[in-house]
PDB file of N, CA and C in Angstrom:
ATOM      1  N   UNK E 241      10.275 -33.732 -30.994  1.00  0.00           N
ATOM      2  CA  UNK E 241      11.130 -32.874 -30.175  1.00  0.00           C
ATOM      3  C   UNK E 241      10.296 -31.750 -29.588  1.00  0.00           C
ATOM      4  N   UNK E 242      10.632 -31.372 -28.383  1.00  0.00           N
ATOM      5  CA  UNK E 242       9.901 -30.307 -27.703  1.00  0.00           C
ATOM      6  C   UNK E 242      10.262 -28.955 -28.303  1.00  0.00           C
ATOM      7  N   UNK E 243       9.317 -28.021 -28.235  1.00  0.00           N
ATOM      8  CA  UNK E 243       9.550 -26.676 -28.777  1.00  0.00           C
ATOM      9  C   UNK E 243      10.472 -25.873 -27.873  1.00  0.00           C
ATOM     10  N   UNK E 244      10.503 -26.202 -26.593  1.00  0.00           N
ATOM     11  CA  UNK E 244      11.377 -25.472 -25.679  1.00  0.00           C
ATOM     12  C   UNK E 244      12.143 -26.452 -24.803  1.00  0.00           C
ATOM     13  N   UNK E 245      13.195 -25.950 -24.215  1.00  0.00           N
ATOM     14  CA  UNK E 245      14.135 -26.747 -23.436  1.00  0.00           C
ATOM     15  C   UNK E 245      14.482 -25.983 -22.163  1.00  0.00           C
ATOM     16  N   UNK E 246      14.825 -26.690 -21.126  1.00  0.00           N
ATOM     17  CA  UNK E 246      15.346 -26.022 -19.928  1.00  0.00           C
ATOM     18  C   UNK E 246      16.808 -25.686 -20.173  1.00  0.00           C
ATOM     19  N   UNK E 247      17.226 -24.530 -19.715  1.00  0.00           N
ATOM     20  CA  UNK E 247      18.604 -24.081 -19.901  1.00  0.00           C
ATOM     21  C   UNK E 247      19.613 -25.072 -19.345  1.00  0.00           C
ATOM     22  N   UNK E 248      19.400 -25.546 -18.112  1.00  0.00           N
ATOM     23  CA  UNK E 248      20.382 -26.444 -17.500  1.00  0.00           C
ATOM     24  C   UNK E 248      20.531 -27.742 -18.301  1.00  0.00           C
ATOM     25  N   UNK E 249      19.420 -28.288 -18.754  1.00  0.00           N
ATOM     26  CA  UNK E 249      19.483 -29.537 -19.530  1.00  0.00           C
ATOM     27  C   UNK E 249      20.150 -29.320 -20.882  1.00  0.00           C
ATOM     28  N   UNK E 250      19.850 -28.186 -21.512  1.00  0.00           N
ATOM     29  CA  UNK E 250      20.467 -27.857 -22.802  1.00  0.00           C
ATOM     30  C   UNK E 250      21.990 -27.763 -22.656  1.00  0.00           C
ATOM     31  N   UNK E 251      22.469 -27.029 -21.649  1.00  0.00           N
ATOM     32  CA  UNK E 251      23.918 -26.860 -21.462  1.00  0.00           C
ATOM     33  C   UNK E 251      24.590 -28.174 -21.076  1.00  0.00           C
ATOM     34  N   UNK E 252      23.955 -28.958 -20.212  1.00  0.00           N
ATOM     35  CA  UNK E 252      24.533 -30.239 -19.801  1.00  0.00           C
ATOM     36  C   UNK E 252      24.694 -31.159 -21.010  1.00  0.00           C
ATOM     37  N   UNK E 253      23.686 -31.175 -21.875  1.00  0.00           N
ATOM     38  CA  UNK E 253      23.749 -31.994 -23.083  1.00  0.00           C
ATOM     39  C   UNK E 253      24.825 -31.464 -24.038  1.00  0.00           C
ATOM     40  N   UNK E 254      24.859 -30.151 -24.214  1.00  0.00           N
ATOM     41  CA  UNK E 254      25.818 -29.541 -25.145  1.00  0.00           C
ATOM     42  C   UNK E 254      27.267 -29.807 -24.729  1.00  0.00           C
ATOM     43  N   UNK E 255      27.560 -29.624 -23.446  1.00  0.00           N
ATOM     44  CA  UNK E 255      28.935 -29.772 -22.957  1.00  0.00           C
ATOM     45  C   UNK E 255      29.218 -31.174 -22.416  1.00  0.00           C
ATOM     46  N   UNK E 256      28.191 -32.044 -22.387  1.00  0.00           N
ATOM     47  CA  UNK E 256      28.318 -33.397 -21.846  1.00  0.00           C
ATOM     48  C   UNK E 256      28.877 -33.362 -20.421  1.00  0.00           C
ATOM     49  N   UNK E 257      28.231 -32.557 -19.596  1.00  0.00           N
ATOM     50  CA  UNK E 257      28.628 -32.370 -18.198  1.00  0.00           C
ATOM     51  C   UNK E 257      27.419 -32.583 -17.295  1.00  0.00           C
ATOM     52  N   UNK E 258      27.664 -32.821 -15.993  1.00  0.00           N
ATOM     53  CA  UNK E 258      26.552 -33.009 -15.051  1.00  0.00           C
ATOM     54  C   UNK E 258      25.720 -31.734 -14.885  1.00  0.00           C
ATOM     55  N   UNK E 259      24.417 -31.923 -14.631  1.00  0.00           N
ATOM     56  CA  UNK E 259      23.528 -30.790 -14.371  1.00  0.00           C
ATOM     57  C   UNK E 259      24.059 -29.917 -13.239  1.00  0.00           C
ATOM     58  N   UNK E 260      24.601 -30.538 -12.208  1.00  0.00           N
ATOM     59  CA  UNK E 260      25.094 -29.780 -11.060  1.00  0.00           C
ATOM     60  C   UNK E 260      26.136 -28.737 -11.486  1.00  0.00           C
ATOM     61  N   UNK E 261      27.019 -29.121 -12.390  1.00  0.00           N
ATOM     62  CA  UNK E 261      28.060 -28.188 -12.832  1.00  0.00           C
ATOM     63  C   UNK E 261      27.479 -27.023 -13.635  1.00  0.00           C
ATOM     64  N   UNK E 262      26.576 -27.318 -14.574  1.00  0.00           N
ATOM     65  CA  UNK E 262      26.030 -26.223 -15.373  1.00  0.00           C
ATOM     66  C   UNK E 262      25.120 -25.325 -14.538  1.00  0.00           C
ATOM     67  N   UNK E 263      24.456 -25.884 -13.536  1.00  0.00           N
ATOM     68  CA  UNK E 263      23.639 -25.038 -12.640  1.00  0.00           C
ATOM     69  C   UNK E 263      24.525 -24.071 -11.854  1.00  0.00           C
ATOM     70  N   UNK E 264      25.712 -24.502 -11.488  1.00  0.00           N
ATOM     71  CA  UNK E 264      26.657 -23.623 -10.797  1.00  0.00           C
ATOM     72  C   UNK E 264      27.101 -22.485 -11.727  1.00  0.00           C
ATOM     73  N   UNK E 265      27.335 -22.802 -12.999  1.00  0.00           N
ATOM     74  CA  UNK E 265      27.683 -21.754 -13.965  1.00  0.00           C
ATOM     75  C   UNK E 265      26.584 -20.704 -14.017  1.00  0.00           C
ATOM     76  N   UNK E 266      25.333 -21.161 -14.073  1.00  0.00           N
ATOM     77  CA  UNK E 266      24.207 -20.241 -14.153  1.00  0.00           C
ATOM     78  C   UNK E 266      24.130 -19.391 -12.890  1.00  0.00           C
ATOM     79  N   UNK E 267      24.211 -20.026 -11.713  1.00  0.00           N
ATOM     80  CA  UNK E 267      24.141 -19.294 -10.439  1.00  0.00           C
ATOM     81  C   UNK E 267      25.245 -18.249 -10.319  1.00  0.00           C
ATOM     82  N   UNK E 268      26.400 -18.539 -10.898  1.00  0.00           N
ATOM     83  CA  UNK E 268      27.536 -17.609 -10.778  1.00  0.00           C
ATOM     84  C   UNK E 268      27.514 -16.508 -11.837  1.00  0.00           C
ATOM     85  N   UNK E 269      26.464 -16.472 -12.675  1.00  0.00           N
ATOM     86  CA  UNK E 269      26.307 -15.376 -13.632  1.00  0.00           C
ATOM     87  C   UNK E 269      27.111 -15.525 -14.912  1.00  0.00           C
ATOM     88  N   UNK E 270      27.545 -16.723 -15.225  1.00  0.00           N
ATOM     89  CA  UNK E 270      28.372 -16.941 -16.417  1.00  0.00           C
ATOM     90  C   UNK E 270      27.555 -17.132 -17.693  1.00  0.00           C
ATOM     91  N   UNK E 271      26.240 -17.316 -17.558  1.00  0.00           N
ATOM     92  CA  UNK E 271      25.401 -17.637 -18.711  1.00  0.00           C
ATOM     93  C   UNK E 271      24.503 -16.455 -19.067  1.00  0.00           C
ATOM     94  N   UNK E 272      24.415 -16.170 -20.373  1.00  0.00           N
ATOM     95  CA  UNK E 272      23.533 -15.123 -20.869  1.00  0.00           C
ATOM     96  C   UNK E 272      22.543 -15.723 -21.854  1.00  0.00           C
ATOM     97  N   UNK E 273      21.297 -15.308 -21.724  1.00  0.00           N
ATOM     98  CA  UNK E 273      20.256 -15.662 -22.686  1.00  0.00           C
ATOM     99  C   UNK E 273      19.814 -14.375 -23.358  1.00  0.00           C
ATOM    100  N   UNK E 274      19.856 -14.361 -24.677  1.00  0.00           N
ATOM    101  CA  UNK E 274      19.490 -13.165 -25.438  1.00  0.00           C
ATOM    102  C   UNK E 274      20.205 -11.929 -24.886  1.00  0.00           C
ATOM    103  N   UNK E 275      21.492 -12.086 -24.595  1.00  0.00           N
ATOM    104  CA  UNK E 275      22.413 -11.019 -24.183  1.00  0.00           C
ATOM    105  C   UNK E 275      22.147 -10.479 -22.774  1.00  0.00           C
ATOM    106  N   UNK E 276      21.342 -11.187 -21.979  1.00  0.00           N
ATOM    107  CA  UNK E 276      21.070 -10.796 -20.596  1.00  0.00           C
ATOM    108  C   UNK E 276      21.534 -11.912 -19.674  1.00  0.00           C
ATOM    109  N   UNK E 277      22.196 -11.545 -18.564  1.00  0.00           N
ATOM    110  CA  UNK E 277      22.616 -12.561 -17.598  1.00  0.00           C
ATOM    111  C   UNK E 277      21.386 -13.306 -17.106  1.00  0.00           C
ATOM    112  N   UNK E 278      21.478 -14.623 -17.071  1.00  0.00           N
ATOM    113  CA  UNK E 278      20.375 -15.473 -16.612  1.00  0.00           C
ATOM    114  C   UNK E 278      20.837 -16.220 -15.368  1.00  0.00           C
ATOM    115  N   UNK E 279      20.105 -16.071 -14.270  1.00  0.00           N
ATOM    116  CA  UNK E 279      20.445 -16.745 -13.017  1.00  0.00           C
ATOM    117  C   UNK E 279      19.484 -17.896 -12.706  1.00  0.00           C
ATOM    118  N   UNK E 280      18.564 -18.185 -13.634  1.00  0.00           N
ATOM    119  CA  UNK E 280      17.554 -19.225 -13.439  1.00  0.00           C
ATOM    120  C   UNK E 280      17.857 -20.406 -14.352  1.00  0.00           C
ATOM    121  N   UNK E 281      18.395 -21.482 -13.789  1.00  0.00           N
ATOM    122  CA  UNK E 281      18.785 -22.655 -14.579  1.00  0.00           C
ATOM    123  C   UNK E 281      17.591 -23.367 -15.198  1.00  0.00           C
ATOM    124  N   UNK E 282      16.385 -23.131 -14.676  1.00  0.00           N
ATOM    125  CA  UNK E 282      15.199 -23.792 -15.233  1.00  0.00           C
ATOM    126  C   UNK E 282      14.530 -22.947 -16.315  1.00  0.00           C
ATOM    127  N   UNK E 283      15.144 -21.832 -16.665  1.00  0.00           N
ATOM    128  CA  UNK E 283      14.598 -20.950 -17.707  1.00  0.00           C
ATOM    129  C   UNK E 283      14.390 -21.728 -19.003  1.00  0.00           C
ATOM    130  N   UNK E 284      13.284 -21.470 -19.664  1.00  0.00           N
ATOM    131  CA  UNK E 284      13.007 -22.123 -20.952  1.00  0.00           C
ATOM    132  C   UNK E 284      13.719 -21.392 -22.075  1.00  0.00           C
ATOM    133  N   UNK E 285      14.168 -22.156 -23.060  1.00  0.00           N
ATOM    134  CA  UNK E 285      14.721 -21.548 -24.250  1.00  0.00           C
ATOM    135  C   UNK E 285      14.229 -22.315 -25.452  1.00  0.00           C
ATOM    136  N   UNK E 286      14.306 -21.683 -26.608  1.00  0.00           N
ATOM    137  CA  UNK E 286      13.894 -22.345 -27.831  1.00  0.00           C
ATOM    138  C   UNK E 286      15.028 -22.295 -28.846  1.00  0.00           C
ATOM    139  N   UNK E 287      14.737 -22.722 -30.052  1.00  0.00           N
ATOM    140  CA  UNK E 287      15.749 -22.829 -31.107  1.00  0.00           C
ATOM    141  C   UNK E 287      16.407 -21.477 -31.413  1.00  0.00           C
ATOM    142  N   UNK E 288      15.713 -20.375 -31.149  1.00  0.00           N
ATOM    143  CA  UNK E 288      16.226 -19.055 -31.510  1.00  0.00           C
ATOM    144  C   UNK E 288      16.757 -18.265 -30.311  1.00  0.00           C
ATOM    145  N   UNK E 289      16.764 -18.857 -29.123  1.00  0.00           N
ATOM    146  CA  UNK E 289      17.327 -18.166 -27.958  1.00  0.00           C
ATOM    147  C   UNK E 289      18.840 -18.105 -28.115  1.00  0.00           C
ATOM    148  N   UNK E 290      19.397 -16.905 -28.010  1.00  0.00           N
ATOM    149  CA  UNK E 290      20.851 -16.723 -28.084  1.00  0.00           C
ATOM    150  C   UNK E 290      21.419 -17.140 -26.728  1.00  0.00           C
ATOM    151  N   UNK E 291      22.288 -18.152 -26.714  1.00  0.00           N
ATOM    152  CA  UNK E 291      22.854 -18.684 -25.477  1.00  0.00           C
ATOM    153  C   UNK E 291      24.363 -18.482 -25.501  1.00  0.00           C
ATOM    154  N   UNK E 292      24.880 -17.921 -24.410  1.00  0.00           N
ATOM    155  CA  UNK E 292      26.312 -17.638 -24.325  1.00  0.00           C
ATOM    156  C   UNK E 292      26.835 -18.035 -22.945  1.00  0.00           C
ATOM    157  N   UNK E 293      27.999 -18.689 -22.928  1.00  0.00           N
ATOM    158  CA  UNK E 293      28.700 -19.026 -21.689  1.00  0.00           C
ATOM    159  C   UNK E 293      30.011 -18.266 -21.713  1.00  0.00           C
ATOM    160  N   UNK E 294      30.200 -17.367 -20.748  1.00  0.00           N
ATOM    161  CA  UNK E 294      31.361 -16.470 -20.758  1.00  0.00           C
ATOM    162  C   UNK E 294      31.407 -15.789 -22.130  1.00  0.00           C
ATOM    163  N   UNK E 295      32.473 -15.934 -22.884  1.00  0.00           N
ATOM    164  CA  UNK E 295      32.539 -15.281 -24.200  1.00  0.00           C
ATOM    165  C   UNK E 295      32.211 -16.237 -25.340  1.00  0.00           C
ATOM    166  N   UNK E 296      31.867 -17.495 -25.027  1.00  0.00           N
ATOM    167  CA  UNK E 296      31.566 -18.489 -26.057  1.00  0.00           C
ATOM    168  C   UNK E 296      30.080 -18.520 -26.383  1.00  0.00           C
ATOM    169  N   UNK E 297      29.761 -18.301 -27.648  1.00  0.00           N
ATOM    170  CA  UNK E 297      28.376 -18.417 -28.096  1.00  0.00           C
ATOM    171  C   UNK E 297      28.066 -19.901 -28.265  1.00  0.00           C
ATOM    172  N   UNK E 298      27.044 -20.365 -27.561  1.00  0.00           N
ATOM    173  CA  UNK E 298      26.665 -21.774 -27.595  1.00  0.00           C
ATOM    174  C   UNK E 298      25.568 -22.013 -28.631  1.00  0.00           C
ATOM    175  N   UNK E 299      24.648 -21.070 -28.761  1.00  0.00           N
ATOM    176  CA  UNK E 299      23.567 -21.174 -29.746  1.00  0.00           C
ATOM    177  C   UNK E 299      23.212 -19.779 -30.223  1.00  0.00           C
ATOM    178  N   UNK E 300      23.142 -19.596 -31.539  1.00  0.00           N
ATOM    179  CA  UNK E 300      22.800 -18.291 -32.101  1.00  0.00           C
ATOM    180  C   UNK E 300      22.072 -18.436 -33.429  1.00  0.00           C
ATOM    181  N   UNK E 301      21.004 -19.218 -33.431  1.00  0.00           N
ATOM    182  CA  UNK E 301      20.215 -19.398 -34.647  1.00  0.00           C
ATOM    183  C   UNK E 301      19.415 -18.132 -34.932  1.00  0.00           C
ATOM    184  N   UNK E 302      19.329 -17.788 -36.189  1.00  0.00           N
ATOM    185  CA  UNK E 302      18.537 -16.631 -36.609  1.00  0.00           C
ATOM    186  C   UNK E 302      17.366 -17.133 -37.453  1.00  0.00           C
ATOM    187  N   UNK E 303      16.187 -16.554 -37.244  1.00  0.00           N
ATOM    188  CA  UNK E 303      15.069 -16.958 -38.098  1.00  0.00           C
ATOM    189  C   UNK E 303      15.286 -16.494 -39.537  1.00  0.00           C
ATOM    190  N   UNK E 304      14.795 -17.264 -40.479  1.00  0.00           N
ATOM    191  CA  UNK E 304      14.864 -16.910 -41.888  1.00  0.00           C
ATOM    192  C   UNK E 304      13.431 -16.698 -42.360  1.00  0.00           C
ATOM    193  N   UNK E 305      13.168 -15.501 -42.873  1.00  0.00           N
ATOM    194  CA  UNK E 305      11.824 -15.186 -43.351  1.00  0.00           C
ATOM    195  C   UNK E 305      11.799 -15.304 -44.861  1.00  0.00           C
ATOM    196  N   UNK E 306      10.818 -16.031 -45.372  1.00  0.00           N
ATOM    197  CA  UNK E 306      10.717 -16.237 -46.821  1.00  0.00           C
ATOM    198  C   UNK E 306       9.577 -15.428 -47.396  1.00  0.00           C
TER     199      UNK E 306
END
């Protein structure tokens, strides 16, 4: 598995929707990465990137330090 993912591909896979639809969500300012609005659908994210669509948290993994 790759260490990073494109935002549009991640959302399309998560919601099982076409890339075109999730790219429109991103362009319209509905998506936040690490609590900042993201307008770039090709933005890279990793396992710990906080991803939010409107008020729904899509990914919020926290690192665990041992």
